[in-house]
mmCIF file of N, CA, C and O in Angstrom:
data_model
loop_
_atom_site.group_PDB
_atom_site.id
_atom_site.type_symbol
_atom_site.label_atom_id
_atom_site.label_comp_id
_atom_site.label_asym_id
_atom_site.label_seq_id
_atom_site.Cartn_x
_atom_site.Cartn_y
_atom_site.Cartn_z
ATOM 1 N N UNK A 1 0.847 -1.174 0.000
ATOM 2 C CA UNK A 1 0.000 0.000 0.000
ATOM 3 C C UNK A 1 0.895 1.242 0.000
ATOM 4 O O UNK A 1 1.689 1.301 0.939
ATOM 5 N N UNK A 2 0.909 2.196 -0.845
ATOM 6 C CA UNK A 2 1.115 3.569 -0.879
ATOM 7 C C UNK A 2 1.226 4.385 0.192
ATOM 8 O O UNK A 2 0.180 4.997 0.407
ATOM 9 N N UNK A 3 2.355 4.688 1.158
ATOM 10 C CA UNK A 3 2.230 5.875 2.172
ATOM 11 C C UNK A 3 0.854 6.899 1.968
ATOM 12 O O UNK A 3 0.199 7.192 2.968
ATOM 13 N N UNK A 4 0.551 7.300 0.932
ATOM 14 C CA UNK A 4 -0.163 8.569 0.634
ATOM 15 C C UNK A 4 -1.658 7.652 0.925
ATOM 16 O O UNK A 4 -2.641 8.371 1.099
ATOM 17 N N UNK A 5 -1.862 6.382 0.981
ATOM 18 C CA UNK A 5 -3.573 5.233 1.150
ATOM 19 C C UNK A 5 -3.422 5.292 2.496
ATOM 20 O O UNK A 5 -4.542 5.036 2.940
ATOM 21 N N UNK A 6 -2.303 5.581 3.862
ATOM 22 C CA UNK A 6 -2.020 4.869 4.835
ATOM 23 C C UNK A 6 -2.260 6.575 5.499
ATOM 24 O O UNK A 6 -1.527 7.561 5.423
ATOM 25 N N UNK A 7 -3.836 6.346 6.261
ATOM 26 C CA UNK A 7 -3.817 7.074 7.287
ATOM 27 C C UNK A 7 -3.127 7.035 8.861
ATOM 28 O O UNK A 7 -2.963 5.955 9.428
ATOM 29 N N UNK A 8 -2.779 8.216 9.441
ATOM 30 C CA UNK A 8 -2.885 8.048 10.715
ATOM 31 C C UNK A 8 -4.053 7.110 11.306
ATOM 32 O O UNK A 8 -3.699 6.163 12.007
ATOM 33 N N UNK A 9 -5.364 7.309 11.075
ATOM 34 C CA UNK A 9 -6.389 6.280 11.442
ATOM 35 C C UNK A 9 -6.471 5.157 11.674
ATOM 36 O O UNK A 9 -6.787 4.613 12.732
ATOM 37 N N UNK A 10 -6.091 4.554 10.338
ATOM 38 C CA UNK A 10 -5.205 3.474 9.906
ATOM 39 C C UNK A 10 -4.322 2.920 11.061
ATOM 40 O O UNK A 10 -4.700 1.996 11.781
ATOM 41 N N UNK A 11 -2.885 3.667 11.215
ATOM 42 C CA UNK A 11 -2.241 3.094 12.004
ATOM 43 C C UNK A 11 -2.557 3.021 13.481
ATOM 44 O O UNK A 11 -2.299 1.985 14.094
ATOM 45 N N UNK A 12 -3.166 4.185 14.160
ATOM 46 C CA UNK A 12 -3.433 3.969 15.423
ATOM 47 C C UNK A 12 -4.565 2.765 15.598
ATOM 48 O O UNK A 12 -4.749 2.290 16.719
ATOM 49 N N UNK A 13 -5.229 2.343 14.581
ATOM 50 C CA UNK A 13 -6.214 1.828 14.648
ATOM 51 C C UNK A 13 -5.983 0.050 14.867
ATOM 52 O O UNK A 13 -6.672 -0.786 15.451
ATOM 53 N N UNK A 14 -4.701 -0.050 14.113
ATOM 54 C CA UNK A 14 -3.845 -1.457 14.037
ATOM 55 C C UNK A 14 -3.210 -1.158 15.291
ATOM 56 O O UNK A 14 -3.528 -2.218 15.830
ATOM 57 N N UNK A 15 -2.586 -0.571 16.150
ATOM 58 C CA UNK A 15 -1.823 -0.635 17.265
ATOM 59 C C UNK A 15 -2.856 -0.305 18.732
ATOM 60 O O UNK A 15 -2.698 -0.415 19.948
ATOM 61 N N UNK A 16 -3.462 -0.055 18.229
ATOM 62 C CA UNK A 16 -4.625 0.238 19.458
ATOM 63 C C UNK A 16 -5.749 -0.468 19.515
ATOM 64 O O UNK A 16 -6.810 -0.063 19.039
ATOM 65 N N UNK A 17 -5.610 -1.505 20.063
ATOM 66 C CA UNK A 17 -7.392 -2.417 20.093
ATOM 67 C C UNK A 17 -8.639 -1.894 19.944
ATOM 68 O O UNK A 17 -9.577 -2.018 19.157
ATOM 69 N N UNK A 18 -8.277 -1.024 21.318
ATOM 70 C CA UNK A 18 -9.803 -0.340 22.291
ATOM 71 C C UNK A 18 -10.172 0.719 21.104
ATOM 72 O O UNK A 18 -11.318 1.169 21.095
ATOM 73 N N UNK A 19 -9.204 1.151 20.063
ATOM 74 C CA UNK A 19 -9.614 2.315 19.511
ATOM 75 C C UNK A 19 -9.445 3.819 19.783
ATOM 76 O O UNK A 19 -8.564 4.040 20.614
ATOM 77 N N UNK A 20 -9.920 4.660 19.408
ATOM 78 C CA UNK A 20 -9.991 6.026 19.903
ATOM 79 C C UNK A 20 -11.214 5.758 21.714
ATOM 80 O O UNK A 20 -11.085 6.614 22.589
ATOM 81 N N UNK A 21 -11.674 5.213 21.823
ATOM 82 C CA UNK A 21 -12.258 5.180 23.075
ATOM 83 C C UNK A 21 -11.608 5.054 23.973
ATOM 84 O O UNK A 21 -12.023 5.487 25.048
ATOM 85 N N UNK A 22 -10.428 4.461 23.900
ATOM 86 C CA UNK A 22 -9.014 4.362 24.692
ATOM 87 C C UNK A 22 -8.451 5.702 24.948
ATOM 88 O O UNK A 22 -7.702 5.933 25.897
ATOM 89 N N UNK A 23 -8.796 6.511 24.151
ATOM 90 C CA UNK A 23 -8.349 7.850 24.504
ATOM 91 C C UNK A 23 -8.880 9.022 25.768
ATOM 92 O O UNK A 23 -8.504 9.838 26.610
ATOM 93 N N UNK A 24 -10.254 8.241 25.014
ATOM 94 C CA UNK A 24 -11.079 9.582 26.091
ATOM 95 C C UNK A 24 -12.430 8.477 26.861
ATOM 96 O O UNK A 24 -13.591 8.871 26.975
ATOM 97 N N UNK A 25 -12.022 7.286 27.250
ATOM 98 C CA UNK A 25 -13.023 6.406 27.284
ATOM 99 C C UNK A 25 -13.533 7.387 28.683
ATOM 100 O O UNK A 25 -13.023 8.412 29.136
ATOM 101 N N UNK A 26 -14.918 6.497 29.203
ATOM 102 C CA UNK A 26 -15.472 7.096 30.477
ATOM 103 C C UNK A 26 -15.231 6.086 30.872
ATOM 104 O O UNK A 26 -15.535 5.083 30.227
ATOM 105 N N UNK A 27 -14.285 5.983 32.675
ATOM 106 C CA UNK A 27 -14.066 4.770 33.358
ATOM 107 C C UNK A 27 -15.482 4.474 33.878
ATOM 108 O O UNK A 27 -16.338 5.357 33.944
ATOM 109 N N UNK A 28 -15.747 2.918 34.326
ATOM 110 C CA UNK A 28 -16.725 2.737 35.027
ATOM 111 C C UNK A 28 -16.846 3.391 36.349
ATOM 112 O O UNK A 28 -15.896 3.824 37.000
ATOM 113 N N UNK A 29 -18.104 3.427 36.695
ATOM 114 C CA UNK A 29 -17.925 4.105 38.700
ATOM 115 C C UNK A 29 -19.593 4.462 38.791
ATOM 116 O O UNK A 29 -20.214 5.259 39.494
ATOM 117 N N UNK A 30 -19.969 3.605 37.866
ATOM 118 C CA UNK A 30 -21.956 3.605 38.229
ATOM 119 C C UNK A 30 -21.986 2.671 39.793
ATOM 120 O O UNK A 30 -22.960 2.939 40.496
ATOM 121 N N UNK A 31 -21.385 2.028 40.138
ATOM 122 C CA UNK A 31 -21.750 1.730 41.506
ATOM 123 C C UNK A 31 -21.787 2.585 42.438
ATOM 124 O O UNK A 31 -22.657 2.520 43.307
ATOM 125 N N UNK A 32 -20.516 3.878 42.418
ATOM 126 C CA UNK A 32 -21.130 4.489 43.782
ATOM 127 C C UNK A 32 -22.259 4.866 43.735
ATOM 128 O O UNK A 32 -23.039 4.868 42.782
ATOM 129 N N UNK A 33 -22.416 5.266 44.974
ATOM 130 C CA UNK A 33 -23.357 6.097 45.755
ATOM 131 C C UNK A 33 -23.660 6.970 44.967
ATOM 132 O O UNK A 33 -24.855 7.088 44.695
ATOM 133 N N UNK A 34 -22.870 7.693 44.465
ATOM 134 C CA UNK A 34 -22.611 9.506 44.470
ATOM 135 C C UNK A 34 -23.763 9.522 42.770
ATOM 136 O O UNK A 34 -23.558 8.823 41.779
ATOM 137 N N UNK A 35 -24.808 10.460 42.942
ATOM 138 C CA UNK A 35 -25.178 10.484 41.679
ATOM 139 C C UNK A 35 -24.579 10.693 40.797
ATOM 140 O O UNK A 35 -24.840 9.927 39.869
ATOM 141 N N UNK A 36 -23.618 11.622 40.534
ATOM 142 C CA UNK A 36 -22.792 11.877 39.306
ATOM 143 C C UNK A 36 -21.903 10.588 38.908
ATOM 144 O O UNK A 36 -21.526 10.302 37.771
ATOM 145 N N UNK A 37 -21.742 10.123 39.684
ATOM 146 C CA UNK A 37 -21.022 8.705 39.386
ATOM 147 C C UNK A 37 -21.804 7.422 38.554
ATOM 148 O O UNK A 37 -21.465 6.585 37.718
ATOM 149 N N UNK A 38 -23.082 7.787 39.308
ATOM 150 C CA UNK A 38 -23.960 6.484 38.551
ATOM 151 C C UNK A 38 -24.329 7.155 37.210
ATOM 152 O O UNK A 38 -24.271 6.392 36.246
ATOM 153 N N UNK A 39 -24.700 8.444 36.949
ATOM 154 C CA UNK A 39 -25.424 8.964 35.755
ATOM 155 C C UNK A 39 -24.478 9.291 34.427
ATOM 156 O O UNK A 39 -24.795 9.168 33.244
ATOM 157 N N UNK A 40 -22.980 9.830 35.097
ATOM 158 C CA UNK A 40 -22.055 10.465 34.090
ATOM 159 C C UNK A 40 -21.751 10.085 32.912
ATOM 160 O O UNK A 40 -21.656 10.914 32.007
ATOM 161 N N UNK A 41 -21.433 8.059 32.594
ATOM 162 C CA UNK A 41 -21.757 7.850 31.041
ATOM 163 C C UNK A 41 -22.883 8.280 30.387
ATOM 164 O O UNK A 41 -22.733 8.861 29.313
ATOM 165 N N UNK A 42 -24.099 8.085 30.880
ATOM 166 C CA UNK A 42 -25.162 8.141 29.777
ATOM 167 C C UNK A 42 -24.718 9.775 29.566
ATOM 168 O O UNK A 42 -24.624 10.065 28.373
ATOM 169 N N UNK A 43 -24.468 10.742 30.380
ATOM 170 C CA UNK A 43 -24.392 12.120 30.898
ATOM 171 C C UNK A 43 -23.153 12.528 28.893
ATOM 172 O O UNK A 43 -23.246 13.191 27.860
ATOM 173 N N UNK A 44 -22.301 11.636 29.511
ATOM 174 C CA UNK A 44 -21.247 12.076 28.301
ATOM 175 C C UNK A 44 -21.085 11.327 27.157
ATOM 176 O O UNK A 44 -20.139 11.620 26.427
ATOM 177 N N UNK A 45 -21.815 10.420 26.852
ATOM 178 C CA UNK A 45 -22.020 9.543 25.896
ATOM 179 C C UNK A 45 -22.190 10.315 24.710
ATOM 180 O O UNK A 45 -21.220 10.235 23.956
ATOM 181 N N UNK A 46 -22.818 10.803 24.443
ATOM 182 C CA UNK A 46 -23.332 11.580 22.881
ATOM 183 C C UNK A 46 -21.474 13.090 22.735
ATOM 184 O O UNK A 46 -20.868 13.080 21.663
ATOM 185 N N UNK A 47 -20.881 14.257 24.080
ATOM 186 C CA UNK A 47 -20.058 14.032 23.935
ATOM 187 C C UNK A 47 -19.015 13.567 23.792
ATOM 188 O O UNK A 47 -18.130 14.328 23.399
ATOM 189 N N UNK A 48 -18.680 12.155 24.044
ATOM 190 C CA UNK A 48 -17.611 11.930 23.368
ATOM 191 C C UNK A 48 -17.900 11.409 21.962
ATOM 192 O O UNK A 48 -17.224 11.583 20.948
ATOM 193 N N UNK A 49 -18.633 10.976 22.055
ATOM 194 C CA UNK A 49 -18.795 10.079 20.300
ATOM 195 C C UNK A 49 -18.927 11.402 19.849
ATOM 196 O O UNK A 49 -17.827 11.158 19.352
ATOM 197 N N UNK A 50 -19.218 12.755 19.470
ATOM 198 C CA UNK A 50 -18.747 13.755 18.927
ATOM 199 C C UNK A 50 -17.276 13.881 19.212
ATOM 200 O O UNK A 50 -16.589 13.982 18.196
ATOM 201 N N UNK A 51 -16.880 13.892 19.920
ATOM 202 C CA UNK A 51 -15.014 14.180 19.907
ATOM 203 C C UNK A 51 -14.223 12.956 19.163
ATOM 204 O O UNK A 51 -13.131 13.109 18.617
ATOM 205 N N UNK A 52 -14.817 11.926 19.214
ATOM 206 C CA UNK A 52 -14.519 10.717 19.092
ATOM 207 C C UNK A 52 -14.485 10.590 17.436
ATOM 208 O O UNK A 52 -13.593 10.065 16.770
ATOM 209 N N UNK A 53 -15.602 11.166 16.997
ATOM 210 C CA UNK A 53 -15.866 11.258 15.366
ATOM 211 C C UNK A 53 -15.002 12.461 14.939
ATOM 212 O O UNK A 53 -14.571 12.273 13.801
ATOM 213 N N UNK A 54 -14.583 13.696 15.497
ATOM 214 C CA UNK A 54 -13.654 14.842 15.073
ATOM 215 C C UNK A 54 -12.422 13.984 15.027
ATOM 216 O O UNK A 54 -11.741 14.035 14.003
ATOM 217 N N UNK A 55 -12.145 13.392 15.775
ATOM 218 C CA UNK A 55 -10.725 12.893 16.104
ATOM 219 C C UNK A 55 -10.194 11.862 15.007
ATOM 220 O O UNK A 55 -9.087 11.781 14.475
ATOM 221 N N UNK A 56 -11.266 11.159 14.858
ATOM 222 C CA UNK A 56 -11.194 10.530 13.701
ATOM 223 C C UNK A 56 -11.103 10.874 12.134
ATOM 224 O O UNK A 56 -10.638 10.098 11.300
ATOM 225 N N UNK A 57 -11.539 11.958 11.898
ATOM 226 C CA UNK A 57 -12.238 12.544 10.733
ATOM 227 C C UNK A 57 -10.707 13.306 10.784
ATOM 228 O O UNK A 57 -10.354 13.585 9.638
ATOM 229 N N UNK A 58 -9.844 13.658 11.679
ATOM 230 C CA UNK A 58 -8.522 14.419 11.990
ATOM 231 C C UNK A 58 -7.574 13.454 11.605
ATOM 232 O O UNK A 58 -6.624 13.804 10.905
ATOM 233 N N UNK A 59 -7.700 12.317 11.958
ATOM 234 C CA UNK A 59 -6.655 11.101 11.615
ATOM 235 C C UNK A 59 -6.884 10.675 10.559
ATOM 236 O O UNK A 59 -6.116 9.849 10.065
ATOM 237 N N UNK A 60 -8.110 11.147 9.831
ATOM 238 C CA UNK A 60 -8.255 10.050 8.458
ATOM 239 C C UNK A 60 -7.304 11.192 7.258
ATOM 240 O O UNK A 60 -6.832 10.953 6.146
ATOM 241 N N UNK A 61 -7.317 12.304 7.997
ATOM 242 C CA UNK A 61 -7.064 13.703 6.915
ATOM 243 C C UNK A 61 -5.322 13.638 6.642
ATOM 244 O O UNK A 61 -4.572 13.991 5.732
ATOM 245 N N UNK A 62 -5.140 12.850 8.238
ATOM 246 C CA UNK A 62 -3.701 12.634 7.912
ATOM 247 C C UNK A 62 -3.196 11.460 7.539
ATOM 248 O O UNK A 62 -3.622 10.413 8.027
ATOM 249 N N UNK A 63 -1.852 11.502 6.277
ATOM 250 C CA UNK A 63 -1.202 9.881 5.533
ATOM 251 C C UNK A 63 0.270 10.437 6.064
ATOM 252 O O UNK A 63 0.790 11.510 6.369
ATOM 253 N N UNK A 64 0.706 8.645 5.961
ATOM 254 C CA UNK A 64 1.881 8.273 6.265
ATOM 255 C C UNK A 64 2.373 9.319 5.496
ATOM 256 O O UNK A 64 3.172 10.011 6.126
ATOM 257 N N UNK A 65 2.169 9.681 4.326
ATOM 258 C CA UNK A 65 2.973 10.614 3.161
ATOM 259 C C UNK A 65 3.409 11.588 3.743
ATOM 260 O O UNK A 65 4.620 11.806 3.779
ATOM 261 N N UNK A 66 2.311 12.564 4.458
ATOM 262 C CA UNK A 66 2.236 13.507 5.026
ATOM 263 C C UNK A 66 3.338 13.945 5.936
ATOM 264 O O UNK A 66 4.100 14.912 5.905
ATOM 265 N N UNK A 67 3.171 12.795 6.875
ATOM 266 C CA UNK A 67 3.971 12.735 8.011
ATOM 267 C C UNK A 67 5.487 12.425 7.385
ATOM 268 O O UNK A 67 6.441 13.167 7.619
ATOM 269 N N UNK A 68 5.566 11.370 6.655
ATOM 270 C CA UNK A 68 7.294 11.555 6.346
ATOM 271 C C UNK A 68 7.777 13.087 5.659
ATOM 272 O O UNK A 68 8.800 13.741 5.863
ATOM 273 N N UNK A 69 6.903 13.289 4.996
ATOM 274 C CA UNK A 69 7.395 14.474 4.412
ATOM 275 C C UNK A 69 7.121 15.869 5.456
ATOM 276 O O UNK A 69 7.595 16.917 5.017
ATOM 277 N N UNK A 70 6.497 15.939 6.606
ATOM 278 C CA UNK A 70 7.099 16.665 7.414
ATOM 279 C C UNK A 70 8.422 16.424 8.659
ATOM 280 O O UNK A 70 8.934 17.097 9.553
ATOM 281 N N UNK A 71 8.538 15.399 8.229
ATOM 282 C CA UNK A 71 9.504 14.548 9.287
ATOM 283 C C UNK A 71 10.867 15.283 8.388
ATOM 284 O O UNK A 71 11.814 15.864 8.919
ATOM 285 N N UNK A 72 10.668 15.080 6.943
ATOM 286 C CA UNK A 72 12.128 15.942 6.048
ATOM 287 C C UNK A 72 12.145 16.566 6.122
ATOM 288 O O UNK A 72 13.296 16.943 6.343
ATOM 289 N N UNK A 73 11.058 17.760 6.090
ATOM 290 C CA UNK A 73 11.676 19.129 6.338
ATOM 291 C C UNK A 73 12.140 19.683 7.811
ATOM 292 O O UNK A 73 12.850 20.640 8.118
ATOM 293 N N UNK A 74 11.447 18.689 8.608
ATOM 294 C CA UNK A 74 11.605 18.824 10.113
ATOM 295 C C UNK A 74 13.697 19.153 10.086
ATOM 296 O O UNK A 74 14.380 20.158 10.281
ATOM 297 N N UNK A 75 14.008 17.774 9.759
ATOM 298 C CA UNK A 75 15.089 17.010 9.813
ATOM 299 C C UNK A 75 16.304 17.430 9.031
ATOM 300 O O UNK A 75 17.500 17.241 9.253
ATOM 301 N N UNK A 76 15.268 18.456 7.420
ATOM 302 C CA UNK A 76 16.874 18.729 6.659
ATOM 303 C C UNK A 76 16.732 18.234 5.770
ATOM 304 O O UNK A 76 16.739 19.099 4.894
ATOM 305 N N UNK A 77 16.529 16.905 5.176
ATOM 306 C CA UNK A 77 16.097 15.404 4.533
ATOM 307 C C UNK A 77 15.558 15.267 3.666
ATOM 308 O O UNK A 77 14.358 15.135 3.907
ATOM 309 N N UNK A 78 15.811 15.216 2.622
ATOM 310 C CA UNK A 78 14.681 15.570 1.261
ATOM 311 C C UNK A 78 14.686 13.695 0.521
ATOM 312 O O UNK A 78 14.017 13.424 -0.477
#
């Protein structure tokens, strides 16, 4: 496959199981007591799957291409 076919998406997506939810997942903690504890997923559910879909839509924009070729000019490196 072509650097320029090979998103960031792509790769985090092969090295990361959990996904982008791994990033910003909501830990469990509906057992306490405390209301905010039992309610807060359903509470942030719809935000993150919006951050979750930007983030993605951010990684798909970026290719391996991209990235080496700022890595050369970073570096000097043509």
């Amino acid at each position: 496959m072509d650097p320029s076919e090979i998103t960031l998406f792509m790769i985090y997506n092969a090295l990361e199981p959990k996904g982008l939810s791994s990033l910003i997942g909501i830990h469990p903690c509906s057992e306490r007591a405390c209301p905010v504890a039992q309610n807060i997923q359903s509470v942030l559910a719809v935000p993150y799957q919006k951050i979750e879909h930007s983030i993605r839509n951010t990684m798909e924009s970026i290719t391996l291409k991209s990235m080496i070729q700022d890595f050369h000019c970073k570096t000097g490196k043509s």
